[in-house]
Short mmCIF file of C-alpha atoms in Angstrom, two decimals:
data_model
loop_
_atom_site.label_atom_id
_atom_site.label_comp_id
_atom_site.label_asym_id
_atom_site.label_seq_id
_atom_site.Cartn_x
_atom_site.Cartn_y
_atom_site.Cartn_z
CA UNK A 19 -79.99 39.72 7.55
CA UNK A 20 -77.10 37.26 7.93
CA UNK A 21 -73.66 39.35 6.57
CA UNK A 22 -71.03 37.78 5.10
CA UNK A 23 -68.77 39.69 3.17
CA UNK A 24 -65.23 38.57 3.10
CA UNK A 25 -65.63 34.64 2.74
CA UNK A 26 -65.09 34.41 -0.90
CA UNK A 27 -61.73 36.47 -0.07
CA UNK A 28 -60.98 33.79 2.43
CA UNK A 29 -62.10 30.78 0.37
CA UNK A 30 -60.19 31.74 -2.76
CA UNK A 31 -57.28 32.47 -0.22
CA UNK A 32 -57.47 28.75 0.76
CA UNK A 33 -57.53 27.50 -2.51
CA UNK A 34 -54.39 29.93 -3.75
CA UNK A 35 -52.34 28.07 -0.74
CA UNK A 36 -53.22 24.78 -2.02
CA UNK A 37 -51.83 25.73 -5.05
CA UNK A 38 -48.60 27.41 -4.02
CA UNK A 39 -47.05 25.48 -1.25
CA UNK A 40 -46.48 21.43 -1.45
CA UNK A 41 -48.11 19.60 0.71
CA UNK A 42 -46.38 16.84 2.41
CA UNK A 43 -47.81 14.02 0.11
CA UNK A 44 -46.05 15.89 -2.49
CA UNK A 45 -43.09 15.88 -0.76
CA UNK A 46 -42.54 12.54 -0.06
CA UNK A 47 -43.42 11.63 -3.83
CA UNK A 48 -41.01 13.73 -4.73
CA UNK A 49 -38.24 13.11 -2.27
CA UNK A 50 -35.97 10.25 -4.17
CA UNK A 51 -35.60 13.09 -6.51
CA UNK A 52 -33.89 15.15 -3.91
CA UNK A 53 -30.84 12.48 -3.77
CA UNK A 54 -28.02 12.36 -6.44
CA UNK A 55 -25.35 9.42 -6.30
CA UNK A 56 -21.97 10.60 -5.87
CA UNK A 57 -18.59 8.38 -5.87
CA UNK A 58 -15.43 9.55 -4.34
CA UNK A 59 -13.64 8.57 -7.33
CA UNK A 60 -13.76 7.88 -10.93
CA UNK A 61 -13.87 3.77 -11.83
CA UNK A 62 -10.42 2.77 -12.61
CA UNK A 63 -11.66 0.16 -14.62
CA UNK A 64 -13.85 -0.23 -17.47
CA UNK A 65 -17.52 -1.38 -16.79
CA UNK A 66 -16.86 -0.02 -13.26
CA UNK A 67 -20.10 2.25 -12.54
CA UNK A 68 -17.68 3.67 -9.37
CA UNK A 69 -15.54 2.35 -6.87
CA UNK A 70 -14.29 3.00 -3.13
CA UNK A 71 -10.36 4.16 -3.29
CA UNK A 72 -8.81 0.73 -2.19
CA UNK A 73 -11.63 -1.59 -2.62
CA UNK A 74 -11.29 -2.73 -5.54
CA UNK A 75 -8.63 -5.02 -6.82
CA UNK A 76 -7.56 -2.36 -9.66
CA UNK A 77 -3.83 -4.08 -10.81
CA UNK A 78 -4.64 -7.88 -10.26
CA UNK A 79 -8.08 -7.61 -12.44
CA UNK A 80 -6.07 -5.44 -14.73
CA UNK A 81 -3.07 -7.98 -15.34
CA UNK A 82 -5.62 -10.89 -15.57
CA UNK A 83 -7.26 -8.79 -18.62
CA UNK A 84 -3.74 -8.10 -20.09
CA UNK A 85 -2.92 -11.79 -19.80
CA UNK A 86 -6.77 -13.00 -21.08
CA UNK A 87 -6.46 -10.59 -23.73
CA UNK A 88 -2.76 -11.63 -24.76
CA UNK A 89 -3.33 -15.54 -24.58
CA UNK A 90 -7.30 -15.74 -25.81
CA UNK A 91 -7.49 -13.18 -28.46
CA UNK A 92 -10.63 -10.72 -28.47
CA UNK A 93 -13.15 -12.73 -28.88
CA UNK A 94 -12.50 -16.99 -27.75
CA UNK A 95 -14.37 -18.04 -25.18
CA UNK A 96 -12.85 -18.27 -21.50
CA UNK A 97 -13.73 -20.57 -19.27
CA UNK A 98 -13.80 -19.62 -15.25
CA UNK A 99 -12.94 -22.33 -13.43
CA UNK A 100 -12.75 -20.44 -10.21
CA UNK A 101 -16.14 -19.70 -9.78
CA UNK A 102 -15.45 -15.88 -10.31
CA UNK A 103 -18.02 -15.09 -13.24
CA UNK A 104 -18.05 -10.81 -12.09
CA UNK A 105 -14.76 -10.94 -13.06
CA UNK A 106 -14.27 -13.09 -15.95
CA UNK A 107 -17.93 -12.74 -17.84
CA UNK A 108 -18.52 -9.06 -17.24
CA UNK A 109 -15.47 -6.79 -16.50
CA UNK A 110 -13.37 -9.16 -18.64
CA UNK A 111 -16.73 -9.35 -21.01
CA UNK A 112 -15.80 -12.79 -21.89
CA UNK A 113 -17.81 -15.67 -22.80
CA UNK A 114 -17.75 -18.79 -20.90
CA UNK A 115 -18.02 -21.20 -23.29
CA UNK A 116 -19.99 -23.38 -21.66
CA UNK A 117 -24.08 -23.00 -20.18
CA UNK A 118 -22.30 -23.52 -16.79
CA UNK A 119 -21.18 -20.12 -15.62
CA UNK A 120 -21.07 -21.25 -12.59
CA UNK A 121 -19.19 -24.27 -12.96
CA UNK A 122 -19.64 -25.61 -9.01
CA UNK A 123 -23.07 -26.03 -10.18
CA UNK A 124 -21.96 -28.95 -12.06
CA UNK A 125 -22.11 -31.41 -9.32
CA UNK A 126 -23.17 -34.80 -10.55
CA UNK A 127 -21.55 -36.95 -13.30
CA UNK A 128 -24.02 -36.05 -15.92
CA UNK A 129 -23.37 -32.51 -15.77
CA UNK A 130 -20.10 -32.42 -15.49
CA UNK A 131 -20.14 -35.18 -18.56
CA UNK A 132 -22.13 -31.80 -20.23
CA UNK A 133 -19.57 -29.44 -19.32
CA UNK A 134 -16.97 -31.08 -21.19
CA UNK A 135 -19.11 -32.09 -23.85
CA UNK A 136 -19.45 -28.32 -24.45
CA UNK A 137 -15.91 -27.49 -23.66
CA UNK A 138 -14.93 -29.75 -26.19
CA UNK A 139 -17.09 -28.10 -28.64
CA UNK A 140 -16.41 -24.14 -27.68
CA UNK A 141 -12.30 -25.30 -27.24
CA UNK A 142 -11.47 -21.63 -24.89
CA UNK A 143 -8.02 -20.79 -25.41
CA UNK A 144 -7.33 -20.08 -21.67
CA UNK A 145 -9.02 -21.47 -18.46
CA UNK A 146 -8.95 -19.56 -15.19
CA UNK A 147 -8.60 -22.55 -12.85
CA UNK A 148 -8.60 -21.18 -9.41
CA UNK A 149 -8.36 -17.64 -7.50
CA UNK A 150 -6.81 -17.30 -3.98
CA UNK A 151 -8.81 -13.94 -3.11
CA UNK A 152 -11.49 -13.20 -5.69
CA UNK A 153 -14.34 -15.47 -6.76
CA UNK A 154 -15.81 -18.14 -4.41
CA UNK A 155 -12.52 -20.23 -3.50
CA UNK A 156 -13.18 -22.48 -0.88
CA UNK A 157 -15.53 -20.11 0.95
CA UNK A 158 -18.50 -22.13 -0.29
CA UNK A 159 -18.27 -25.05 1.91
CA UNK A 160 -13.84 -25.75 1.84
CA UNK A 161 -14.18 -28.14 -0.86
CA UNK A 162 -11.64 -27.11 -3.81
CA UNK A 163 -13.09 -27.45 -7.44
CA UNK A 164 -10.51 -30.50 -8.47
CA UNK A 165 -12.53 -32.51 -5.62
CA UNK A 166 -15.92 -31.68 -6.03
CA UNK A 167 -15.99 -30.88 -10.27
CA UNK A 168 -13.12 -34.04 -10.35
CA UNK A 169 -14.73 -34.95 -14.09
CA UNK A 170 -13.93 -31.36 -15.28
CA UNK A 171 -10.98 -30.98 -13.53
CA UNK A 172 -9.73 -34.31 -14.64
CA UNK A 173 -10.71 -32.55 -18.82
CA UNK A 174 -8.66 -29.02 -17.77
CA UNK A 175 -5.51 -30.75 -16.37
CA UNK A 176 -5.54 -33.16 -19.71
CA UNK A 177 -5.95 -30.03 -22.80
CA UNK A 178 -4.67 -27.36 -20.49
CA UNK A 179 -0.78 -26.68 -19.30
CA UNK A 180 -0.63 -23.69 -16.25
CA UNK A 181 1.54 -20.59 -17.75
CA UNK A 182 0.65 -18.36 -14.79
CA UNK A 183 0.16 -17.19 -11.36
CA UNK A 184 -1.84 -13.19 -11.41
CA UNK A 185 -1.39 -12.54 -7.89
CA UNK A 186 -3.26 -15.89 -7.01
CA UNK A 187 -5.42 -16.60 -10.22
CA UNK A 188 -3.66 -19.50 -11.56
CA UNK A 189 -4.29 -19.42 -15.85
CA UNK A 190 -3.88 -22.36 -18.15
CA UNK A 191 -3.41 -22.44 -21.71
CA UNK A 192 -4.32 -25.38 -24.31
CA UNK A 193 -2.04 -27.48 -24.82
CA UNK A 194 -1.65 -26.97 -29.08
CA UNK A 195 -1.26 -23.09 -28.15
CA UNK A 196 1.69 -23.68 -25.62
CA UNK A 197 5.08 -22.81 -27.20
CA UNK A 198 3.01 -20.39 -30.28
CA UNK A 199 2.65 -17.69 -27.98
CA UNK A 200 5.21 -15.77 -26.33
CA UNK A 201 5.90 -17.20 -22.76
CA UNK A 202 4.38 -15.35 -20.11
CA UNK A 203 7.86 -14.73 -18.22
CA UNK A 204 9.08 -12.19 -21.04
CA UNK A 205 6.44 -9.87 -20.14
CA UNK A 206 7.89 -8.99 -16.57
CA UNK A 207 4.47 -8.63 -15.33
CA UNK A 208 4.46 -7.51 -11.57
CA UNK A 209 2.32 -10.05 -9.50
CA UNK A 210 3.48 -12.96 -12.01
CA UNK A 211 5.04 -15.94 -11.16
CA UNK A 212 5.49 -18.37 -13.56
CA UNK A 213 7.23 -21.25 -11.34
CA UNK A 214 5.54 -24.09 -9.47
CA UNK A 215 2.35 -23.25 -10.96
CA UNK A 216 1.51 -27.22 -10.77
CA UNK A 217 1.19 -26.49 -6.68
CA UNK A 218 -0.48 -22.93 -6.76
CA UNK A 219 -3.58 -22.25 -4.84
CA UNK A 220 -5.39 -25.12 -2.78
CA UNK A 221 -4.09 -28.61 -1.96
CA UNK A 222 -6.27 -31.45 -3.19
CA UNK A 223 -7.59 -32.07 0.17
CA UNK A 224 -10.47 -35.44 -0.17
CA UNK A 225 -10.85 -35.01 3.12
CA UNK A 226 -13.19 -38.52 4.01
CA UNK A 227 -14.55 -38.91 0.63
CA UNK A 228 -12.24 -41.83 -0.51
CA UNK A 229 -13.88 -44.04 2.49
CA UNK A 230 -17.11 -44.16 0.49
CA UNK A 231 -15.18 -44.68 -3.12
CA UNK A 232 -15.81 -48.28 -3.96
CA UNK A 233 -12.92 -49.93 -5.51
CA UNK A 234 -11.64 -48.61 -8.93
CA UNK A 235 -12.50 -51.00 -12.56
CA UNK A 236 -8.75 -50.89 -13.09
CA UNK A 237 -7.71 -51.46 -17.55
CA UNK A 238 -5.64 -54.46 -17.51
CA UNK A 239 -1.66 -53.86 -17.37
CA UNK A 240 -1.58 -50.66 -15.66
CA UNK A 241 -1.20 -51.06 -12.34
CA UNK A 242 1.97 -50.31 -10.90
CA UNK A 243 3.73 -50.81 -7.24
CA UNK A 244 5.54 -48.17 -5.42
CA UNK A 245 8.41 -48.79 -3.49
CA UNK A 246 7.65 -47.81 -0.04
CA UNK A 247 10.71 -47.23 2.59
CA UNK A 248 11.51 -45.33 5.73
CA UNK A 249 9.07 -44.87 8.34
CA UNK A 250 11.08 -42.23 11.01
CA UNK A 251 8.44 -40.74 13.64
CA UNK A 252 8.30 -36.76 13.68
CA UNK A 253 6.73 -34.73 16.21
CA UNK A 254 6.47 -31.34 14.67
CA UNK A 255 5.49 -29.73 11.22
CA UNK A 256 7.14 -26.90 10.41
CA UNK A 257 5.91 -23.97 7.64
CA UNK A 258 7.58 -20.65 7.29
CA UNK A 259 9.14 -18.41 4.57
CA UNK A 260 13.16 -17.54 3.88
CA UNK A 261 14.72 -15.17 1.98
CA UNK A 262 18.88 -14.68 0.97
CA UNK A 263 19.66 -12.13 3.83
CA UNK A 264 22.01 -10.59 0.51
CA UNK A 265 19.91 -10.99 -2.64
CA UNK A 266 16.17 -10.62 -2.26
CA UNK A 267 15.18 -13.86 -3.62
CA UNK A 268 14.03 -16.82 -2.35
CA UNK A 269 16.86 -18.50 0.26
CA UNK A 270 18.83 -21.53 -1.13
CA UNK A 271 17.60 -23.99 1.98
CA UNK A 272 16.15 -23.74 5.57
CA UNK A 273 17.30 -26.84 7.82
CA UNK A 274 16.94 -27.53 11.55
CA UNK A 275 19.25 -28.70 14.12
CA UNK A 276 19.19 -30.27 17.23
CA UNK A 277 21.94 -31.49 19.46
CA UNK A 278 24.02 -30.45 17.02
CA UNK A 279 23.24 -32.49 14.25
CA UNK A 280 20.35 -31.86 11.07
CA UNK A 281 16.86 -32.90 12.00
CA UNK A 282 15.22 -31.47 8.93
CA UNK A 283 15.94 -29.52 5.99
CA UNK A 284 13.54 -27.68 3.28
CA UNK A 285 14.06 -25.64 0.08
CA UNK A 286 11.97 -22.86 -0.15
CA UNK A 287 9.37 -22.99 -3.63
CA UNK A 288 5.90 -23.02 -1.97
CA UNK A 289 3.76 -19.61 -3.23
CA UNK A 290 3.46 -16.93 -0.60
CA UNK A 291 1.60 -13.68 -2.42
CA UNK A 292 2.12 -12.39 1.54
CA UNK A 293 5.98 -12.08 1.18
CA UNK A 294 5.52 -10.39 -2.08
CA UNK A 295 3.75 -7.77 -0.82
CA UNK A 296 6.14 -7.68 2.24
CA UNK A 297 8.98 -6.81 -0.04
CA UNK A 298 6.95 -5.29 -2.54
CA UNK A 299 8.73 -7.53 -5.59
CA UNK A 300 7.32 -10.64 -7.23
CA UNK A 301 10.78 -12.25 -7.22
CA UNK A 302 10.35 -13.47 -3.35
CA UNK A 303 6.31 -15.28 -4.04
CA UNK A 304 7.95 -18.67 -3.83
CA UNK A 305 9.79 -18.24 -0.52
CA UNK A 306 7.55 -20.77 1.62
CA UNK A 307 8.71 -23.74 3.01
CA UNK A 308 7.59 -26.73 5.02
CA UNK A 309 9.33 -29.49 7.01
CA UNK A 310 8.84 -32.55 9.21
CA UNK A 311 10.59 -33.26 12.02
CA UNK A 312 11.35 -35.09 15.25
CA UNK A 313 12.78 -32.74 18.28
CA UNK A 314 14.06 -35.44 21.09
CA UNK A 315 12.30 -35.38 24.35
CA UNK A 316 13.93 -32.45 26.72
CA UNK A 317 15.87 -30.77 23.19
CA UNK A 318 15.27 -27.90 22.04
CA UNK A 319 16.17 -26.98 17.69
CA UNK A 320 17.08 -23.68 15.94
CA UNK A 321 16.61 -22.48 12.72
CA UNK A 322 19.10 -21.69 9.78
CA UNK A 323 18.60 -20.58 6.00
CA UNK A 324 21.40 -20.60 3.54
CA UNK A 325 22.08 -17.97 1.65
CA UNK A 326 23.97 -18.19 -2.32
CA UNK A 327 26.96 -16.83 -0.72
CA UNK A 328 27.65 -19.48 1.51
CA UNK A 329 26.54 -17.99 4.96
CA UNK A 330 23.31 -19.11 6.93
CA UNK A 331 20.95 -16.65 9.10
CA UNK A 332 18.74 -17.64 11.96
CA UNK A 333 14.77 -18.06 11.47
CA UNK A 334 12.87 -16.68 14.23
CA UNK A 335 9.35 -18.48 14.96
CA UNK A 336 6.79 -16.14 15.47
CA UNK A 337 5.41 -16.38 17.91
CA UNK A 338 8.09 -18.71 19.67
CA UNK A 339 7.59 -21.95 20.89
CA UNK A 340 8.65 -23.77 23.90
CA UNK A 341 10.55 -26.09 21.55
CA UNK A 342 12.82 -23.22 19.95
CA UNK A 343 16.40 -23.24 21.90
CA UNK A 344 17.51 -19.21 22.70
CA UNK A 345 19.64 -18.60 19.79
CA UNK A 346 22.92 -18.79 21.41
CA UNK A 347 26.13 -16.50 20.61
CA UNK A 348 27.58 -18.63 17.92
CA UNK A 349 29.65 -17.28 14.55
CA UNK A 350 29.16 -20.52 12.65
CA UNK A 351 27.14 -23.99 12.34
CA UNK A 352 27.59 -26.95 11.13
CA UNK A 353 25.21 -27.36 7.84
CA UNK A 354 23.30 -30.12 5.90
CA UNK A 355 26.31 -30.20 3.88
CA UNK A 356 28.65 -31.13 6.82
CA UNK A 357 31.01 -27.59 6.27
CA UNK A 358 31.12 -24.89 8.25
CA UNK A 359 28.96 -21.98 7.88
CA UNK A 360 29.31 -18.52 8.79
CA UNK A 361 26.15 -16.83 10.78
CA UNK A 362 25.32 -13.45 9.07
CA UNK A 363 22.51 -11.08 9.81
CA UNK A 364 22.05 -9.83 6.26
CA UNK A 365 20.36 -6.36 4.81
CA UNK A 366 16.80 -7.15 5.92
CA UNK A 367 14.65 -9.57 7.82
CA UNK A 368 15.23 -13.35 6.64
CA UNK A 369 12.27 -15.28 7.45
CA UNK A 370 10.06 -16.61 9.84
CA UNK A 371 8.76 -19.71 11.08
CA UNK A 372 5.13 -19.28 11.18
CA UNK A 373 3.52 -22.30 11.97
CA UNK A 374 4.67 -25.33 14.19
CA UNK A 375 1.94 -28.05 14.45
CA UNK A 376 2.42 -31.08 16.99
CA UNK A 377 1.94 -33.99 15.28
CA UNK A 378 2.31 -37.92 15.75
CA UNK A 379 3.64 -39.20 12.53
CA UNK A 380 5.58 -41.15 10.63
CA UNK A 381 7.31 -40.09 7.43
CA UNK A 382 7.61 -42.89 4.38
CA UNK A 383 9.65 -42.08 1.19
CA UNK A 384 7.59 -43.23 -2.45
CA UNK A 385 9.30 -44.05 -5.38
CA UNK A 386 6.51 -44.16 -8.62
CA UNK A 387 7.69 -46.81 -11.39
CA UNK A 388 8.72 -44.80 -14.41
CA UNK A 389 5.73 -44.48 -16.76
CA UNK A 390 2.80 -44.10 -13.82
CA UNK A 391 2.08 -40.53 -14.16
CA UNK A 392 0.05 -38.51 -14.76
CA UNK A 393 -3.27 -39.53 -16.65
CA UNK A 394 -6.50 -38.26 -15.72
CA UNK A 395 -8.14 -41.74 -14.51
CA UNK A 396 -5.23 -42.33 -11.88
CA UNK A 397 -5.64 -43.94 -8.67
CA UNK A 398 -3.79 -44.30 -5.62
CA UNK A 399 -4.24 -47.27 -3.59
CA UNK A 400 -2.98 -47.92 0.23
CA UNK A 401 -2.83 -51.50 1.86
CA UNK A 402 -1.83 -51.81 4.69
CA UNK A 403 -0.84 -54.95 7.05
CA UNK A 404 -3.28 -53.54 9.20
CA UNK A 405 -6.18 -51.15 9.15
CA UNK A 406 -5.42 -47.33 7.55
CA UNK A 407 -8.34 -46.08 9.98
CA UNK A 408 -8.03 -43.07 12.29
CA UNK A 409 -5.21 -41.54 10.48
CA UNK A 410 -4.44 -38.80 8.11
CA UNK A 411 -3.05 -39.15 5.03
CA UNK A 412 -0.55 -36.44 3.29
CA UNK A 413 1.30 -37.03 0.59
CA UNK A 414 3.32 -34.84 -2.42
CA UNK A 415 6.90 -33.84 -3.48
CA UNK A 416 6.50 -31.48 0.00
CA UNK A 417 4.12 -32.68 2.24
CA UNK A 418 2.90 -28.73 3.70
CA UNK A 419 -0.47 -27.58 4.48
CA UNK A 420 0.04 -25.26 1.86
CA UNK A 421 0.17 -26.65 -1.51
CA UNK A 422 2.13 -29.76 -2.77
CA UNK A 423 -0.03 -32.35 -1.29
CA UNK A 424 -2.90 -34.36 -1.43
CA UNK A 425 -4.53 -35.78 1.84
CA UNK A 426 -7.26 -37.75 2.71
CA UNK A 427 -8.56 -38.94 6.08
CA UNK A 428 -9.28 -43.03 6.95
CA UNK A 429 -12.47 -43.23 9.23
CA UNK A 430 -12.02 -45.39 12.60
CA UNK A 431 -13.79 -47.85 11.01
CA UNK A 432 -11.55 -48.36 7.20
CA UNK A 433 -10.29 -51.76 6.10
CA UNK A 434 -6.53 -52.41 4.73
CA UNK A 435 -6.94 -50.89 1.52
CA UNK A 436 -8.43 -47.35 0.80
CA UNK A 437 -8.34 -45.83 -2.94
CA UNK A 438 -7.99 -42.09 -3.75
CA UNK A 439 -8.61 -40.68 -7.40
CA UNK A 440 -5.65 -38.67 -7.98
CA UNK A 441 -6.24 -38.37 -11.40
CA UNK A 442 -8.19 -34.57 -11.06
CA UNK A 443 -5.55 -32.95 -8.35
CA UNK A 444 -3.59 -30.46 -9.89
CA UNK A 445 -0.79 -31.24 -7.51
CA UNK A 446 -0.87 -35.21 -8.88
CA UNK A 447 -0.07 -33.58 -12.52
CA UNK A 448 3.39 -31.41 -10.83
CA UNK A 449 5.05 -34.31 -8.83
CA UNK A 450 7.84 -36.18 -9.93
CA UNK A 451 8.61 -39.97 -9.03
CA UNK A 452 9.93 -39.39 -5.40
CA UNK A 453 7.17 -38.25 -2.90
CA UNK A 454 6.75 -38.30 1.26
CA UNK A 455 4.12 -39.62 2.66
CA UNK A 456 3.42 -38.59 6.13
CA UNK A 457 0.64 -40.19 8.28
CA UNK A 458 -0.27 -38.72 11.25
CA UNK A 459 -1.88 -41.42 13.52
CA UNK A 460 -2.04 -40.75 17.27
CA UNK A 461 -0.43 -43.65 19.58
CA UNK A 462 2.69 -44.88 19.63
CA UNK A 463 1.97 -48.14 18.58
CA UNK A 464 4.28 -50.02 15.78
CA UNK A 465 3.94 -49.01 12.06
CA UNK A 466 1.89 -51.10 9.96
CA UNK A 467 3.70 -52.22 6.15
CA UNK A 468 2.21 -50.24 3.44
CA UNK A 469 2.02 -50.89 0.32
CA UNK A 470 0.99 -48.50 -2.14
CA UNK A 471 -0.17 -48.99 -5.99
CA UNK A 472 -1.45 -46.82 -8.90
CA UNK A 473 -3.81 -47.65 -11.72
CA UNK A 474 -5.63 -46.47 -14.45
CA UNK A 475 -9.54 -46.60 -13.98
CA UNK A 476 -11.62 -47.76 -16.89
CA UNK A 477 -13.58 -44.63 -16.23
CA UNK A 478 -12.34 -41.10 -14.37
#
C-alpha cells in the first residue's frame, strides 16, 4: 500500500502561508495607503491646503484681501475683471456678482449686454479690473479685457473710479462710495500706489481691429475737431526709469541732448513694480519714463535726470547702443531749462535706459476741445489727405509702450479716414486735453494733413 503520511502537515502548511504573508495582489491594493502627503510648510493663507516657501504670492493676495475687505464690506459682491477667479472667488471667498466668472467669456454683444444687465442689478462695491502677474492678463491670446469685453469695460470705467494699484491689481470703487470711505493712501500699504492709476497695467492696444469697424452712428452735436500741429520726424523711442540720486523718489525729469542742445525730455510717472522691488520701497513704482526723439545722422546723445536739488546725473543704457556718446568728463550741462546744472553721482544707482527702439516717425501735438472727454461711446476719428495705411498709430498724454497710450495699426490697404472706439480704454478716461500722437510709417516720404475728430456713438 501507497503511504502518505505527512501531506495533510504540508497542505495545512500551505494554506497557513496563504494566510500569513500578503501576496503581491494585496500589496498593490494596498499600496496608495503606504503614501502620506507632506508640505514643507504650513499655508500662509487661509483656504491654502499647503504651499511651496516662495511660490505663492503671500503679501500681494494678502493686501488685495485687506483692501477687498476694507472697500466691499463682508459680504457685497466683487466683480473680477481680470480674469483671476482662484483669487478673487475662492481665497478671497467672494461672490462675483455676475453668472460670468469668467468674464473673457463674454465675447459677443449679447453677453456682454447680460453682464451689465446683472452688474447693474448685484451693484459690487469694488471691481478688480486688471492684474499684471496673477490671473490670465494678456497670456490668453495679448488682447487686454477693455478691447475684447469693450461693452463691459465701457459699464466699469462709467460707475467705477480706480483708488488703487496692489502690486499690479489695479481696484476700482463705485463711484457713490468714493469720498465715504477713507482714501486708500492713509493706509500706507506697502505695494500701493495710488497715482496714475488711469494708466496702470496694459495699454489699450486695437491692434487692426478698427480697419474692420464700420463708421460710427454719431448723436447729432457732438462731434468735435482737434487741433492738430507739429509733425517733427524722430528716429528713436526711448523707455527707461530715474530716480533723485539724493531722495529715493521718482527723479524730477530725464531729457536728452545732442550737439549740445535738448532733443527730448520726459518726466518720470509711468508704473514700474520692477524698481520697487529694486529699492525695496513703494515710493519709487512710478519712476518709468518714455521719450521720442530724433538723433542727427553721425551724432551721438547722452542722458541726464534732474534731481529736486538742482543737480542732474547721467542715465546709462543698458545694454548701450551705438547711438549713446561716451559720457565725457564734464562737471555741468546745459538743461531743458537753459541754466546750468551741476553733474552729481548721488547715493545709489539713478536709472537706466532700457529700451531704445528705431523708429520712422513723426510726432503731432492734439489739443481736445474742452467738453470732449470722456464718455463711454467716444470715438476717435483720423482723416487724412492721404491714405492712414501701413502705419502705426500711438497716441496718449505719453506715447510709451508701457501704459499711457492707445494704438492701433492701418492695413496697407485703409482709406483716409479710420475710426477707433476709445470710449472702453482705461487710458482714454486719464488723459487730459493735450496728447502726442506719434505715427510710425516707414519711408521718408512727406507727411500727409491729419485731421482728427471725436464723437459720441448712438450706441457703445
Amino acid at each position: 500500500a501507497r503511504r502518505v503520511v505527512g501531506a495533510p502537515v504540508a497542505l495545512a502548511g500551505v494554506v497557513v502561508l496563504g494566510a500569513t504573508t500578503p501576496g503581491i495582489f494585496t500589496r498593490v491594493r494596498n499600496a496608495p495607503g503606504a503614501d502620506h502627503a507632506t508640505a514643507p510648510v504650513a499655508a500662509s493663507f487661509p483656504r491654502l491646503g499647503y504651499e511651496v516657501p516662495g511660490d505663492f504670492p503671500t503679501a500681494e493676495v494678502a493686501t488685495l484681501a485687506r483692501l477687498v475687505g476694507l472697500y466691499a464690506g463682508a459680504r457685497s459682491a466683487v466683480f473680477d475683471f481680470a480674469n483671476e477667479p482662484v483669487v478673487t472667488y475662492f481665497l478671497l471667498n467672494r461672490v462675483p456678482g455676475t453668472a460670468f466668472f469668467h468674464a473673457e467669456m463674454a465675447e459677443t454683444r449679447a453677453a456682454q449686454q447680460l453682464v451689465v444687465h446683472q452688474l447693474e442689478k448685484s451693484r459690487p462695491r469694488v471691481v478688480i479690473y486688471t492684474s499684471e502677474d496673477l490671473g490670465l492678463g494678456l497670456a490668453y491670446d495679448q488682447i487686454p479685457g477693455m478691447v475684447r469685453q469693450w461693452l463691459i469695460s465701457s459699464y466699469l470705467l462709467d460707475h467705477y473710479t480706480p483708488i488703487a494699484n496692489a502690486y499690479g491689481q489695479l481696484l476700482m470703487l463705485r463711484n457713490d462710495l468714493v469720498g465715504r470711505l477713507p482714501s486708500v493712501g492713509h493706509l500706507h500699504l506697502p505695494g500701493v500706489s495710488t497715482t496714475g492709476l488711469y494708466f496702470a497695467g496694459q495699454s489699450c492696444s486695437w491692434g487692426e481691429v478698427p480697419n474692420y469697424f464700420p463708421a460710427p452712428r454719431t448723436v447729432p452735436g457732438s462731434v468735435r475737431t482737434l487741433k492738430v500741429s507739429g509733425g517733427a520726424r524722430v528716429n528713436y523711442q526711448l523707455t527707461g526709469w530715474a530716480v533723485d540720486a539724493h531722495v529715493l523718489e521718482p527723479a524730477e525729469e530725464v531729457f536728452a541732448l545732442s550737439g549740445g542742445r535738448v532733443i527730448g525730455t520726459a518726466r518720470p510717472s509711468l508704473y514700474r513694480l520692477d524698481i520697487q522691488d529694486y529699492f525695496h520701497t513703494p515710493v519709487v513704482v512710478d519712476s518709468g519714463w518714455s521719450m521720442d526723439v530724433e538723433i542727427p545722422p553721425g551724432q551721438r546723445a547722452q542722458l541726464y535726470s534732474l534731481n529736486r536739488d538742482g543737480t542732474v546725473s547721467r542715465l546709462q543704457p543698458n545694454p548701450a547702443p551705438s547711438w549713446l556718446a561716451s559720457s565725457p568728463a564734464l562737471k555741468q550741462v546745459i538743461g531743458p531749462d537753459g541754466r546750468m546744472h551741476e553733474i552729481v553721482r548721488g547715493h545709489w544707482l539713478p536709472g537706466w535706459t532700457n529700451y531704445a527702439t528705431r523708429i520712422s516717425a513723426r510726432v503731432y501735438h492734439l489739443t481736445l476741445p474742452a467738453g470732449a472727454l470722456p464718455t463711454r461711446d467716444s470715438w476717435l476719428t483720423f482723416h487724412s489727405s492721404a491714405s492712414l495705411g501701413g502705419a502705426r498709430y500711438v497716441f496718449g498724454d505719453l506715447p510709451a509702450e508701457t501704459g499711457h497710450q492707445i494704438s492701433f495699426t492701418a492695413l496697407r490697404g485703409a482709406g483716409r479716414t479710420v475710426s477707433v472706439r476709445v470710449g472702453s480704454c482705461l487710458d482714454w478716461r486719464g488723459f487730459g486735453r493735450h496728447l502726442e500722437l506719434v505715427v510710425d510709417r516707414p519711408g521718408s516720404g512727406p507727411a500727409p494733413r491729419l485731421t482728427l475728430s471725436v464723437a459720441r456713438a448712438t450706441t457703445p
